[in-house]
């Protein structure tokens, strides 16, 4: 399988190349040249497979010659062996129609572990074949940083530099990053906001003084391998509920459109998906785009579900590309206009194409609180604010009663204990395996909100390209 850019002019790469590249050189995102498709019989034969083997079946067509089937299985077993639940992503029943897919049993208690645990192993595998060292630089408002750090800690030929805004991430989130003491992990608390940190990272990607000496890589969800890994749990859940002989709907708490795009890929591969319900908080650019065709960025409103507080959803570009008949030149023009004006109208083809599979709903703070309370009072389950937004959308969608609706639970409730306690009076506890988080030693550099200081710090600690 080779990978092409959504903007049509970057060179095609194989799976290994697309994994290490992150963003394409024309500013686009890599997508597989075509969607592999399973027959109904092939999907039926996947029922009951252990998660790591299911992952191998789903991923093999995307990986192509970059990994042998045996090697891919060894990597999926290693990645998912670190999860605290034998089912990796267990499915829990709420009522006759609603189900919860728990994606938070990984090391850092958020769904990002499902993809990043594998991505860390893929980096190490592909880097071991050449003499390149990779310097990952990222900015985080919480969840991505801890999941990425856990995934690459101690891995050969990779260093990670993770910037977070000092004093603006939760204690749990900070400690999940700063208590990882592996020598290749470099936490940096900067004075400033998340946007300041993000702006410094973007500047570093475009600073010849840095890119000339170091191979700078990315771990955010523009990386195709992350989305590929997320396709697996859509299959795992639907198979348990009767696929391929029965359609299943999914409600997905959405920020950067990565997770729900993986559901679209599952449908393209032949999984019978009745609906993909895009759930947003009041930062609702995607809800507006899907209901009225208006994709225009405003300013971010901070909410109790911070991982969904976004202005622009990078992975939406991958959907627009498909809905545009995969015309890279046309999409490049559409995206250039959006980057200049921050507004975009979806074409009719894009709107009608999206409406075939996608629905959407927006939850405000009150909707979110009520969903947390409903889960607790009716099902005895504590759910986190992100998951609650998904559950609100699932229940608002009013699908026919014979269609099971699976809400993706993207974070463990103990990551956001205050919001859960406010809604239910119950304070969720950290699972025992991370229970000593508050006793562990922390290591973190504190730097001023100044690009030169950060670039100097990275240059002094990173390993030049090879
Ligand atoms: C990252 C994240 C999301 C949003 O996922 P996208 O792939 O960006 O749409 C939702 N919930 C939680 C808890 C997250 O960490």
Short mmCIF file of N, CA, C and O and ligand atoms in Angstrom, two decimals, residues 110-112 143-144 221 226 230 252-260 307-308 315 384 386-387 410-411 416, ligand 1:
data_model
loop_
_atom_site.label_atom_id
_atom_site.label_comp_id
_atom_site.label_asym_id
_atom_site.label_seq_id
_atom_site.Cartn_x
_atom_site.Cartn_y
_atom_site.Cartn_z
N UNK A 110 -6.28 7.40 28.85
CA UNK A 110 -7.09 8.03 27.80
C UNK A 110 -6.96 7.21 26.52
O UNK A 110 -6.02 6.43 26.36
N UNK A 111 -7.91 7.38 25.60
CA UNK A 111 -7.93 6.53 24.40
C UNK A 111 -6.70 6.73 23.54
O UNK A 111 -6.38 5.89 22.71
N UNK A 112 -5.98 7.82 23.72
CA UNK A 112 -4.80 8.06 22.88
C UNK A 112 -3.75 6.97 23.04
O UNK A 112 -2.95 6.73 22.14
N UNK A 143 -3.64 15.41 27.61
CA UNK A 143 -3.68 13.98 27.32
C UNK A 143 -2.65 13.49 26.29
O UNK A 143 -2.04 12.44 26.46
N UNK A 144 -2.47 14.23 25.21
CA UNK A 144 -1.55 13.75 24.18
C UNK A 144 -0.13 13.64 24.72
O UNK A 144 0.58 12.68 24.43
N UNK A 221 -2.40 13.70 15.77
CA UNK A 221 -3.20 12.75 15.00
C UNK A 221 -3.18 13.03 13.51
O UNK A 221 -3.91 12.39 12.75
N UNK A 226 -1.62 6.49 13.61
CA UNK A 226 -2.51 6.61 14.77
C UNK A 226 -3.94 6.28 14.38
O UNK A 226 -4.64 5.55 15.07
N UNK A 230 -6.74 3.04 15.43
CA UNK A 230 -8.05 3.28 16.03
C UNK A 230 -9.18 2.59 15.26
O UNK A 230 -10.27 2.42 15.81
N UNK A 252 -19.10 9.65 18.99
CA UNK A 252 -17.67 9.85 19.19
C UNK A 252 -17.38 11.27 19.69
O UNK A 252 -17.60 12.24 18.95
N UNK A 253 -16.89 11.41 20.93
CA UNK A 253 -16.47 12.73 21.41
C UNK A 253 -15.31 13.22 20.52
O UNK A 253 -14.29 12.56 20.43
N UNK A 254 -15.51 14.36 19.87
CA UNK A 254 -14.61 14.71 18.77
C UNK A 254 -13.91 16.04 19.00
O UNK A 254 -14.52 17.01 19.45
N UNK A 255 -12.61 16.05 18.67
CA UNK A 255 -11.82 17.28 18.72
C UNK A 255 -11.19 17.52 17.36
O UNK A 255 -11.65 18.31 16.55
N UNK A 256 -10.13 16.75 17.11
CA UNK A 256 -9.38 16.91 15.87
C UNK A 256 -9.91 16.02 14.75
O UNK A 256 -9.27 15.91 13.70
N UNK A 257 -11.03 15.34 14.95
CA UNK A 257 -11.68 14.49 13.95
C UNK A 257 -10.86 13.23 13.64
O UNK A 257 -11.09 12.56 12.65
N UNK A 258 -9.89 12.88 14.51
CA UNK A 258 -9.09 11.69 14.25
C UNK A 258 -9.86 10.42 14.58
O UNK A 258 -9.97 9.50 13.77
N UNK A 259 -10.42 10.37 15.79
CA UNK A 259 -11.08 9.17 16.26
C UNK A 259 -12.28 8.84 15.36
O UNK A 259 -12.46 7.70 14.92
N UNK A 260 -13.11 9.83 15.06
CA UNK A 260 -14.31 9.54 14.27
C UNK A 260 -13.94 9.24 12.81
O UNK A 260 -14.61 8.45 12.14
N UNK A 307 -9.88 18.34 25.96
CA UNK A 307 -9.31 17.70 24.77
C UNK A 307 -10.19 17.90 23.54
O UNK A 307 -9.83 17.50 22.44
N UNK A 308 -11.36 18.49 23.73
CA UNK A 308 -12.23 18.79 22.60
C UNK A 308 -12.33 20.29 22.36
O UNK A 308 -13.14 20.73 21.54
N UNK A 315 -7.97 16.63 10.94
CA UNK A 315 -8.29 15.42 10.16
C UNK A 315 -9.55 15.54 9.32
O UNK A 315 -9.82 14.67 8.50
N UNK A 384 -16.40 10.26 32.26
CA UNK A 384 -15.67 11.54 32.25
C UNK A 384 -16.42 12.56 31.37
O UNK A 384 -17.32 12.18 30.62
N UNK A 386 -15.66 14.14 28.60
CA UNK A 386 -15.61 13.92 27.15
C UNK A 386 -16.60 12.83 26.74
O UNK A 386 -17.38 12.98 25.81
N UNK A 387 -16.55 11.73 27.50
CA UNK A 387 -17.46 10.62 27.25
C UNK A 387 -18.91 11.08 27.39
O UNK A 387 -19.79 10.66 26.62
N UNK A 410 -13.63 7.99 26.06
CA UNK A 410 -12.27 8.36 25.64
C UNK A 410 -11.32 8.63 26.80
O UNK A 410 -10.12 8.69 26.58
N UNK A 411 -11.83 8.85 28.01
CA UNK A 411 -10.93 9.06 29.14
C UNK A 411 -11.51 8.41 30.39
O UNK A 411 -12.74 8.29 30.54
N UNK A 416 -10.57 13.43 35.37
CA UNK A 416 -11.31 14.70 35.51
C UNK A 416 -12.23 14.60 36.73
O UNK A 416 -13.46 14.73 36.61
C1 LIG B 1 -8.00 13.66 22.13
C2 LIG B 1 -9.27 13.41 22.86
C3 LIG B 1 -10.53 13.54 22.22
C4 LIG B 1 -10.68 14.01 20.79
O1 LIG B 1 -10.23 13.04 19.85
P1 LIG B 1 -9.96 13.47 18.33
O2 LIG B 1 -9.34 12.27 17.70
O3 LIG B 1 -9.03 14.65 18.39
O4 LIG B 1 -11.28 13.83 17.73
C5 LIG B 1 -11.67 13.23 22.96
N1 LIG B 1 -11.59 12.85 24.26
C6 LIG B 1 -10.41 12.73 24.89
C7 LIG B 1 -10.40 12.34 26.32
C8 LIG B 1 -9.21 13.00 24.23
O5 LIG B 1 -8.03 12.88 24.88
#
